[in-house]
Tab-separated table of N, CA and C in Angstrom:
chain	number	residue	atom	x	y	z
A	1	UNK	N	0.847	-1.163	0.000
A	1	UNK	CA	0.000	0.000	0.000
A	1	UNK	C	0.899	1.233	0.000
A	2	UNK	N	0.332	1.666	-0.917
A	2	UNK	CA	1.548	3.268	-1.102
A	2	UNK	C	0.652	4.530	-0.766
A	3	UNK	N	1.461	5.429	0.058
A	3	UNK	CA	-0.031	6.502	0.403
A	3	UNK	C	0.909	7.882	-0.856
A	4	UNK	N	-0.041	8.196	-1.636
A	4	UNK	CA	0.094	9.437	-2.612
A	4	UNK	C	-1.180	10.119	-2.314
A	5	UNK	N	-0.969	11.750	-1.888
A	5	UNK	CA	-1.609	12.898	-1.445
A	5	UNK	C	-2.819	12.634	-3.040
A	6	UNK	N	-4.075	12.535	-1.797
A	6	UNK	CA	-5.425	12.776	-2.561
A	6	UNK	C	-5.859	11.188	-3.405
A	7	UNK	N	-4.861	10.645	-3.532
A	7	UNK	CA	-5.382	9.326	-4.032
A	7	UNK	C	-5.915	8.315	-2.685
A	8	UNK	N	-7.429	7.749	-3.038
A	8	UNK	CA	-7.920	6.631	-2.328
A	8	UNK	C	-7.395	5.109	-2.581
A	9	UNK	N	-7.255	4.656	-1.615
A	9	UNK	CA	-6.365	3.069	-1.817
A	9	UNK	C	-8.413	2.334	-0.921
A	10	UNK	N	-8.461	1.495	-1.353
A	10	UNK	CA	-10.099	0.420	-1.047
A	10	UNK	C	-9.550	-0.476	-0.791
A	11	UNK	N	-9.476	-1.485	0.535
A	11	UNK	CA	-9.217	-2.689	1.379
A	11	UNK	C	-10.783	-3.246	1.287
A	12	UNK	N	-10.892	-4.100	0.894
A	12	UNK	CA	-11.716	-5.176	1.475
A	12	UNK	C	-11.430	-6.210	2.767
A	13	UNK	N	-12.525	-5.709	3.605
A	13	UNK	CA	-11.634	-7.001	4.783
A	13	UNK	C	-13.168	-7.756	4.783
A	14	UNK	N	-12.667	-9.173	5.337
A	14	UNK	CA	-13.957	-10.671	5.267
A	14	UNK	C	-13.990	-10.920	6.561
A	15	UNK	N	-13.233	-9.988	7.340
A	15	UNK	CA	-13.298	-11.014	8.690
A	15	UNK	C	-12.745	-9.355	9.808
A	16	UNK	N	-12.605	-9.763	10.865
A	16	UNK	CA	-11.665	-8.456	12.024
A	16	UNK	C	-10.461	-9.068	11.702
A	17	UNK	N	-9.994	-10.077	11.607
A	17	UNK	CA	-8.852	-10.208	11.343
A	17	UNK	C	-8.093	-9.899	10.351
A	18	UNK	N	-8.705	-9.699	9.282
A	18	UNK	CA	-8.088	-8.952	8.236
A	18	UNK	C	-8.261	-7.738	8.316
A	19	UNK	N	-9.746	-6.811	8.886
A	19	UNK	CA	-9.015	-5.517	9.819
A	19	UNK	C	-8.053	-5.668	9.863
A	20	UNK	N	-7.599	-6.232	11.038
A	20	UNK	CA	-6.101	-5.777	11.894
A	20	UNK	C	-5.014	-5.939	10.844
A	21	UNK	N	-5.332	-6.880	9.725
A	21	UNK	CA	-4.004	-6.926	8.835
A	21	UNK	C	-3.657	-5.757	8.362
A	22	UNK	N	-5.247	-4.886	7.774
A	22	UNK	CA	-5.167	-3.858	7.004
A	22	UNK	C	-4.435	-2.538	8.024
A	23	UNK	N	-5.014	-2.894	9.523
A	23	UNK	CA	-4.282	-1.721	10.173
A	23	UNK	C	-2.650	-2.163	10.505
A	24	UNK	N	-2.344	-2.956	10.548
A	24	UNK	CA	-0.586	-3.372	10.306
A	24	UNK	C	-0.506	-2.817	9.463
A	25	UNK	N	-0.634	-2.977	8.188
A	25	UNK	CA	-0.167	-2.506	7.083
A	25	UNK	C	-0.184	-1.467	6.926
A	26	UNK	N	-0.592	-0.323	7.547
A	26	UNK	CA	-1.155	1.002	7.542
A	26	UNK	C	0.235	1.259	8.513
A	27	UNK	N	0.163	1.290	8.996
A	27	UNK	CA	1.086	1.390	10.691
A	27	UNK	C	2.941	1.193	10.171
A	28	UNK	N	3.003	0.287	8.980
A	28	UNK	CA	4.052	0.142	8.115
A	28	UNK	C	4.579	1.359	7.682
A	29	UNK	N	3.678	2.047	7.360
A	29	UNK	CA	3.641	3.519	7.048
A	29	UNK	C	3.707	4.756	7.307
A	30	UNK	N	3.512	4.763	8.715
A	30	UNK	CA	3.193	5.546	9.150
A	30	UNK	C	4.605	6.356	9.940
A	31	UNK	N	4.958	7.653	10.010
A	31	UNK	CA	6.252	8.440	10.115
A	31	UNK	C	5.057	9.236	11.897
A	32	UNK	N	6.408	9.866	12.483
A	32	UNK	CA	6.399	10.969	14.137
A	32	UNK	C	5.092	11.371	13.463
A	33	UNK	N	4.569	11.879	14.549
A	33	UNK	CA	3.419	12.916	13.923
A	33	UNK	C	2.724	13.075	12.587
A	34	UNK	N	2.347	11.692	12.281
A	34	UNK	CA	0.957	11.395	11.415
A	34	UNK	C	-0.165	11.241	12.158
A	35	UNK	N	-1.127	12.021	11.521
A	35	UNK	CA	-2.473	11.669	12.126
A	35	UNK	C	-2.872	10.818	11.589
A	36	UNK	N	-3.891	10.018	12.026
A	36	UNK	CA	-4.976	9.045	10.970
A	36	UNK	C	-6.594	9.349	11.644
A	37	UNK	N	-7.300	9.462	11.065
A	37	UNK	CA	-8.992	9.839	11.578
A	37	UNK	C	-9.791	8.892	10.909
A	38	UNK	N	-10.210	7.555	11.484
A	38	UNK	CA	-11.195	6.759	11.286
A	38	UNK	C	-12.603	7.194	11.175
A	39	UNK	N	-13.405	6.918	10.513
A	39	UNK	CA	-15.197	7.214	10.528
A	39	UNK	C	-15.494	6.331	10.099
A	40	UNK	N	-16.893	5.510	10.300
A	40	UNK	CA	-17.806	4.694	10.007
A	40	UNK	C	-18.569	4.680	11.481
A	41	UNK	N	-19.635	3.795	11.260
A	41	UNK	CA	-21.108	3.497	12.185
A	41	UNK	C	-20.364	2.867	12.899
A	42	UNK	N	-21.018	2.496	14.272
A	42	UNK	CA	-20.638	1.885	15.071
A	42	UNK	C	-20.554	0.114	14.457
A	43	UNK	N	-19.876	-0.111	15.230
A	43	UNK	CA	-19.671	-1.891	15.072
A	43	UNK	C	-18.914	-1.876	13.496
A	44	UNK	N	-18.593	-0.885	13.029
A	44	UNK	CA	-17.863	-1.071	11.878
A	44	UNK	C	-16.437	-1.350	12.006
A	45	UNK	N	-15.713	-1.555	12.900
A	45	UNK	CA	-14.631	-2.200	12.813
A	45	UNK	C	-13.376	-1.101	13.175
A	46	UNK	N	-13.376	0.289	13.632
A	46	UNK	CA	-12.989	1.007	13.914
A	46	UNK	C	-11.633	0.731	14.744
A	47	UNK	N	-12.209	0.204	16.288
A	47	UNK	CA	-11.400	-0.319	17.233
A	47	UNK	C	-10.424	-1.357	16.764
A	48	UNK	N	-11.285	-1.998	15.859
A	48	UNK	CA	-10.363	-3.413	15.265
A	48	UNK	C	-9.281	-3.011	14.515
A	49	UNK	N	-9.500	-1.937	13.955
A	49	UNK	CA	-8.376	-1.671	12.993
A	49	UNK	C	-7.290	-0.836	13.457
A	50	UNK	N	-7.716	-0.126	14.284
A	50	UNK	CA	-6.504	0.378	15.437
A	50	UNK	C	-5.664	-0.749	16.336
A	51	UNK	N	-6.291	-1.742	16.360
A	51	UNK	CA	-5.571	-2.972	17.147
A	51	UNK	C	-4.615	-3.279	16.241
A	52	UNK	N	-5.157	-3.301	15.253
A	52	UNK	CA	-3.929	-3.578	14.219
A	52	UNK	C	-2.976	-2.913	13.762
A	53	UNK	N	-2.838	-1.539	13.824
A	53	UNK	CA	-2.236	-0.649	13.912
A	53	UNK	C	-1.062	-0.890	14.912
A	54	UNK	N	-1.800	-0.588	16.023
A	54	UNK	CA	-0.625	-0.738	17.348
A	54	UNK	C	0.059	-2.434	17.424
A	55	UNK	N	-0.730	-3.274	16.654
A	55	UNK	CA	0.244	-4.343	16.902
A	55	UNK	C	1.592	-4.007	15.812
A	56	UNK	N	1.078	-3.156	14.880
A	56	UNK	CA	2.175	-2.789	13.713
A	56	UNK	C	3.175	-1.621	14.430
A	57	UNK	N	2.885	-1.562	15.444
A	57	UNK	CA	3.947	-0.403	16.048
A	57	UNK	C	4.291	-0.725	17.303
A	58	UNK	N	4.467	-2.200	17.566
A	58	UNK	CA	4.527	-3.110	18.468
A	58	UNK	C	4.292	-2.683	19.882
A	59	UNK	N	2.698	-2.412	20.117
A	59	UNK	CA	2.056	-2.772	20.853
A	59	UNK	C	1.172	-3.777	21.374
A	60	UNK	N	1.177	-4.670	22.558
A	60	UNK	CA	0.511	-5.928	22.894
A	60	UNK	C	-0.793	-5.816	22.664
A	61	UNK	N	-1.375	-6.232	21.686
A	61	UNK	CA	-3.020	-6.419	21.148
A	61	UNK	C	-4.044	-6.252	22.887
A	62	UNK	N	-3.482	-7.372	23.705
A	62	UNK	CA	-4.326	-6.609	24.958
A	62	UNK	C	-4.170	-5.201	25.221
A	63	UNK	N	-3.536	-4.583	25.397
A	63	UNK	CA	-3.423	-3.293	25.144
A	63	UNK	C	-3.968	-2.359	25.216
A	64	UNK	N	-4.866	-2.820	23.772
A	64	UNK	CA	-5.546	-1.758	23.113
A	64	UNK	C	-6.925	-1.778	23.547
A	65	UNK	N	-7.221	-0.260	24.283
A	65	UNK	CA	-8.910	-0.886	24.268
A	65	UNK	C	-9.532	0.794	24.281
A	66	UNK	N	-10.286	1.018	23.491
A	66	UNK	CA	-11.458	2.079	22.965
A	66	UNK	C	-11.283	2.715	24.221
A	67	UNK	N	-11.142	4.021	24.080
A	67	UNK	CA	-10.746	5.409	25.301
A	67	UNK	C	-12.311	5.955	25.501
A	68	UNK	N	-13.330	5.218	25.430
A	68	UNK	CA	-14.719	5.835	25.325
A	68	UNK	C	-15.173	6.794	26.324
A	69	UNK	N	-14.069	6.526	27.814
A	69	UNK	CA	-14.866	7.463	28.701
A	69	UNK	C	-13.624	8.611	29.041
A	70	UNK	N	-12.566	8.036	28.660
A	70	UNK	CA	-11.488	8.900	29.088
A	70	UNK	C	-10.661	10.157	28.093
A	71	UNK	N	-11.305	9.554	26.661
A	71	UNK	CA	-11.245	10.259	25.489
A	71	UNK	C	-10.071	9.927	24.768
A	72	UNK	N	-8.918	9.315	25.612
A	72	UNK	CA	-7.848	9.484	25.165
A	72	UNK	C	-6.841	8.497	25.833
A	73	UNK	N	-6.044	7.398	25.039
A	73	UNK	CA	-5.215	6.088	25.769
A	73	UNK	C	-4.245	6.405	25.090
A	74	UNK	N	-2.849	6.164	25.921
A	74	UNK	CA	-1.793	6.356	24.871
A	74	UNK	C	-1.257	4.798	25.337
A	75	UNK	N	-0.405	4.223	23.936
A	75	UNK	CA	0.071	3.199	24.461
A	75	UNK	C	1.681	3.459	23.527
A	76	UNK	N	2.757	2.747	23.967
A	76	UNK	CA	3.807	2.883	23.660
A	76	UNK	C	4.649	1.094	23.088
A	77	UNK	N	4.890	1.774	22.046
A	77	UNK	CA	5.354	0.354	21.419
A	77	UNK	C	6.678	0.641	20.680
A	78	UNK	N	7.148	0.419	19.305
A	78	UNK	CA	8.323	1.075	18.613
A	78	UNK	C	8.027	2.413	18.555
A	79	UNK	N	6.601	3.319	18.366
A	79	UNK	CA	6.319	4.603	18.607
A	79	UNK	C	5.250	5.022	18.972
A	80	UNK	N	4.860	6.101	20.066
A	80	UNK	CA	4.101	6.300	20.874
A	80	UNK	C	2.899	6.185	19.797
A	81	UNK	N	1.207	5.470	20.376
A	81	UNK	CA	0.278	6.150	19.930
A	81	UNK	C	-0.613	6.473	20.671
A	82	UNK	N	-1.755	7.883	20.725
A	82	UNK	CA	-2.512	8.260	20.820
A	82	UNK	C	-3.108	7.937	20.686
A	83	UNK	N	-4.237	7.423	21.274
A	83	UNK	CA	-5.555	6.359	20.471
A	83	UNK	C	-6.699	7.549	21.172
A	84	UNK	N	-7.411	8.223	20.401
A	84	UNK	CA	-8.495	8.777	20.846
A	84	UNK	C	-10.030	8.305	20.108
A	85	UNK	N	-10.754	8.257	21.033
A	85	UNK	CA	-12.296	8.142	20.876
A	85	UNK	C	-13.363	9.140	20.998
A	86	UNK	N	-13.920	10.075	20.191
A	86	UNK	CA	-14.550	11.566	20.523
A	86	UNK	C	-16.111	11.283	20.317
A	87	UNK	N	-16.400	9.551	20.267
A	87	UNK	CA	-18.043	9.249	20.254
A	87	UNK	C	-18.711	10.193	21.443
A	88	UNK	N	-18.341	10.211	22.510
A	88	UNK	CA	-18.726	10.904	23.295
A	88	UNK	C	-18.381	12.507	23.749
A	89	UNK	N	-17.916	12.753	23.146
A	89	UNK	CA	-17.235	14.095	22.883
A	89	UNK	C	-18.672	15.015	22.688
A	90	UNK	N	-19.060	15.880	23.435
A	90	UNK	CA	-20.090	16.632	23.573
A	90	UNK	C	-19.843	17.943	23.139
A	91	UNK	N	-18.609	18.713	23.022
A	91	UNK	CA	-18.671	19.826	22.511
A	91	UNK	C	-16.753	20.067	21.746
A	92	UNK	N	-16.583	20.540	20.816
A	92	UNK	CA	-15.250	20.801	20.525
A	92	UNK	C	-13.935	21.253	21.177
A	93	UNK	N	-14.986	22.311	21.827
A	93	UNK	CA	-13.806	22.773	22.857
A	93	UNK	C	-13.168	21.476	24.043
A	94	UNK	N	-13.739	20.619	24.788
A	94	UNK	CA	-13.252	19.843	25.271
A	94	UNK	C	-12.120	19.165	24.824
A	95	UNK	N	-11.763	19.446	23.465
A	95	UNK	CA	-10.246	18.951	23.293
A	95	UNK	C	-9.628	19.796	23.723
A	96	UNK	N	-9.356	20.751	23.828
A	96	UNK	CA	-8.822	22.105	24.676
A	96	UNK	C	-7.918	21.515	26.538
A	97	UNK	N	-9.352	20.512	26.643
A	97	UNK	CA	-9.261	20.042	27.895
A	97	UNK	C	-8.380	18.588	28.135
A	98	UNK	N	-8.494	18.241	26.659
A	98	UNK	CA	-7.883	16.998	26.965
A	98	UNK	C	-6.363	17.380	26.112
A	99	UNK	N	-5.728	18.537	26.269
A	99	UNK	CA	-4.909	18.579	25.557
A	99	UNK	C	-4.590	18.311	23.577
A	100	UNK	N	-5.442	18.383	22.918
A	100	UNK	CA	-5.440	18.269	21.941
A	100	UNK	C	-3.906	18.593	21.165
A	101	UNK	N	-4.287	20.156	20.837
A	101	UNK	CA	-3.049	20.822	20.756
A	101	UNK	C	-1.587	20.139	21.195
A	102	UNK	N	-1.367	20.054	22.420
A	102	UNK	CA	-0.120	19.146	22.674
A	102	UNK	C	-0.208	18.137	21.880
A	103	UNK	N	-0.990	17.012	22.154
A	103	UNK	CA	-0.668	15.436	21.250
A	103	UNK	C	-0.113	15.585	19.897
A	104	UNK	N	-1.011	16.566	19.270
A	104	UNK	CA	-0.625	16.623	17.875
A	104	UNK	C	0.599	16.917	17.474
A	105	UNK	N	1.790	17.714	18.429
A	105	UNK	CA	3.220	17.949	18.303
A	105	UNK	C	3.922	17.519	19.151
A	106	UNK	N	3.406	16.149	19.785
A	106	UNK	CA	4.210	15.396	20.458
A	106	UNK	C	4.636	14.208	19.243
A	107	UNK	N	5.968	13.644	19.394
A	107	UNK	CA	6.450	12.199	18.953
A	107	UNK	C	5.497	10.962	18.905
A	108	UNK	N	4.943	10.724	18.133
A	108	UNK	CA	4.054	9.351	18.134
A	108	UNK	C	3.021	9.568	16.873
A	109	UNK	N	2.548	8.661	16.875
A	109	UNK	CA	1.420	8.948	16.234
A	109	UNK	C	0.047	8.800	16.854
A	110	UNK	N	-0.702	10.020	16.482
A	110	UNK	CA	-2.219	10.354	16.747
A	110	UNK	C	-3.671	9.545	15.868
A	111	UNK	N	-3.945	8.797	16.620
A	111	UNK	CA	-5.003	8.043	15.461
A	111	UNK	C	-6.782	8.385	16.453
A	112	UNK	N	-7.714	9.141	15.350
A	112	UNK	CA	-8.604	8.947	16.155
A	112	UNK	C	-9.747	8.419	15.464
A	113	UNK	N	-11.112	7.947	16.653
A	113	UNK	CA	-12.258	7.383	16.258
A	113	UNK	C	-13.016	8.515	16.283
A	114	UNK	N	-14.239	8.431	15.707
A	114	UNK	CA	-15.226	9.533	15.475
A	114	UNK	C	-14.911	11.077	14.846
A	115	UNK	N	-13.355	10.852	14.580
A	115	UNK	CA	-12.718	12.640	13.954
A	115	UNK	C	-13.636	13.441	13.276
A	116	UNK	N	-14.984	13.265	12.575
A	116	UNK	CA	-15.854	13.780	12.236
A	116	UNK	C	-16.520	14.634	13.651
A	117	UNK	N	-16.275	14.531	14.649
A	117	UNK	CA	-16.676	15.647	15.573
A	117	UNK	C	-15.554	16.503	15.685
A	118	UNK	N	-14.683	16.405	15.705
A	118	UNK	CA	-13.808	17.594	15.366
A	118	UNK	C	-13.376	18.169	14.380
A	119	UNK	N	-13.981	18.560	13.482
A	119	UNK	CA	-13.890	18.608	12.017
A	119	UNK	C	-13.082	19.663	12.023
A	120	UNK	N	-13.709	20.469	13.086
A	120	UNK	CA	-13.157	21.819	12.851
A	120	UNK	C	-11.698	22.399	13.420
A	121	UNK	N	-11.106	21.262	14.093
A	121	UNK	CA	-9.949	21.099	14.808
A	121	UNK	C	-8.611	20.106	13.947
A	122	UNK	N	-9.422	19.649	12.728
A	122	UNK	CA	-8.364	18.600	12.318
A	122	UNK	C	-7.233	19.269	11.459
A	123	UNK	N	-5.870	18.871	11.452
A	123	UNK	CA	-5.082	19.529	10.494
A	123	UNK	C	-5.119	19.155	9.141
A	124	UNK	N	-4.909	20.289	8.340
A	124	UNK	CA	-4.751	19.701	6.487
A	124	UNK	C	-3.942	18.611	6.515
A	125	UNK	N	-3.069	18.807	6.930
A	125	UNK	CA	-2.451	17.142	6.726
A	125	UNK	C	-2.852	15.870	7.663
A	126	UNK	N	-3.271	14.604	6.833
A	126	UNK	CA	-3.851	13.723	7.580
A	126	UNK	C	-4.042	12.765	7.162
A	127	UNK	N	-4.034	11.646	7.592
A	127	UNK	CA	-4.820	10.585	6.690
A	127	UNK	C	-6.646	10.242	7.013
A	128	UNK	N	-7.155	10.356	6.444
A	128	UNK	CA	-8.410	9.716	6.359
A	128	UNK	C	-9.295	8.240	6.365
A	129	UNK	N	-9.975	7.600	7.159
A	129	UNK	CA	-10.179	6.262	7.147
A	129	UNK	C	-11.548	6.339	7.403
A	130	UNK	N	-12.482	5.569	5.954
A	130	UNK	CA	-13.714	5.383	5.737
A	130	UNK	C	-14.049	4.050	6.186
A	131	UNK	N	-14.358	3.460	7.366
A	131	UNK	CA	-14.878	1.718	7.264
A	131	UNK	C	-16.616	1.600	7.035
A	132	UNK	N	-16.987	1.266	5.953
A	132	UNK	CA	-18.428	0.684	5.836
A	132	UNK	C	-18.566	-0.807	5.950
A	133	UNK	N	-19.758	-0.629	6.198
A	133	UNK	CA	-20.212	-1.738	6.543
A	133	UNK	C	-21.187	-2.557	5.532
A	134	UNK	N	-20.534	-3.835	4.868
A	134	UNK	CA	-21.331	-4.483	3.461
A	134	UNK	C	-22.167	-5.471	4.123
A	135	UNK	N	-21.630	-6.137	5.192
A	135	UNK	CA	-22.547	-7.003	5.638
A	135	UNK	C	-22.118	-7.725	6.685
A	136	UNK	N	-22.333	-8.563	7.248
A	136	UNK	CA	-22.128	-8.920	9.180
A	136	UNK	C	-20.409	-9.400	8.777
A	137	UNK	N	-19.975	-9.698	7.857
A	137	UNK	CA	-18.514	-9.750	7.619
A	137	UNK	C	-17.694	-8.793	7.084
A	138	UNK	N	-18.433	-8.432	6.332
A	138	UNK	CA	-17.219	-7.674	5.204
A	138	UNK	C	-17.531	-6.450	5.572
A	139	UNK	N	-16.145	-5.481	5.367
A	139	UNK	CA	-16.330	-4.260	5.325
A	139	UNK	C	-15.295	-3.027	4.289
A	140	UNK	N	-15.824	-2.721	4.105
A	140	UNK	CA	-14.494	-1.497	2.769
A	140	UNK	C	-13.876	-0.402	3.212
A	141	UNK	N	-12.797	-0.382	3.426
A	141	UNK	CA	-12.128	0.347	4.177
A	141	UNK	C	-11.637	1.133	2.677
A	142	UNK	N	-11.569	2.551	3.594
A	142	UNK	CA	-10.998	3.526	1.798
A	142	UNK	C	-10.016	4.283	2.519
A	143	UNK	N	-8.674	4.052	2.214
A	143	UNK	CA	-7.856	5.045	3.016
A	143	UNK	C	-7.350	6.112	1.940
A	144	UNK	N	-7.482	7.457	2.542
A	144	UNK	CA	-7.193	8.375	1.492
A	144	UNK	C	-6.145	9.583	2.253
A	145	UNK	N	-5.054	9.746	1.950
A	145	UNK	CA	-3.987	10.692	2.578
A	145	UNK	C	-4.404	12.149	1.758
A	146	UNK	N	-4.431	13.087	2.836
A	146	UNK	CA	-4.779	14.391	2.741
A	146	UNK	C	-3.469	15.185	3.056
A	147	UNK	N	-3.652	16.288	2.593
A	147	UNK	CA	-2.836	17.614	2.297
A	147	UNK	C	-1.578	17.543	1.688
């Protein structure tokens, strides 16, 4: 998988486990201070594909688990990540509170769930992650690198 600014790359995954392949493979890629911003419906595979991620940046798969009430988990592996969850995120400014600003120019990489509530906070540069949902297995992941 090669990321070129504005071009979409489409994963098909059949299973969570090929999630997580697709988020290894992503994580292959990934340089200090890349963002990545996941969106899709719930149960779309979101969490799963961040597991895979951090196992690609050698973090222990137990590890990893959805920041739903705390907003924000960092775990540390070959390079720090940020794992944020903003489903519950009630107003924008509360990233303010959870340090936003800092994470983003700290060493690691920043990956979040729901980034569509902070729309208005995200930087031009970024990667983008669409997971839909085709059916109780499959899902299409569209990764598209911005700015």
């Amino acid at each position: 998988m090669m990321m070129t600014k504005g071009r979409t790359v489409e994963v098909v995954s059949r299973s969570p486990e090929e999630t997580q392949k697709a988020g290894q493979g992503l994580a292959a890629l990934l340089k200090e201070r890349d963002l990545v911003v996941l969106s899709g419906p719930l149960g779309a595979g979101k969490t799963c594909f961040i597991k895979g991620m951090a196992l690609g940046l050698g973090v222990a798969e137990d590890d990893v688990k959805s920041p739903s009430f705390t907003l924000v988990n960092e775990y540390h592996g070959d390079k720090w990540l940020y794992h944020f969850d903003l489903y519950r995120l009630k107003d924008e400014s509360e990233l303010y509170q959870i340090g936003w600003d800092e994470y983003l120019l700290m060493e690691g990489i920043v990956v979040v769930e729901w980034g569509e509530r902070a729309a208005g906070y995200l930087p031009n540069k970024r990667i983008e992650i669409e997971i839909a949902i085709i059916d109780n297995h499959t899902r299409k992941i569209e990764i598209t690198y911005i700015g």
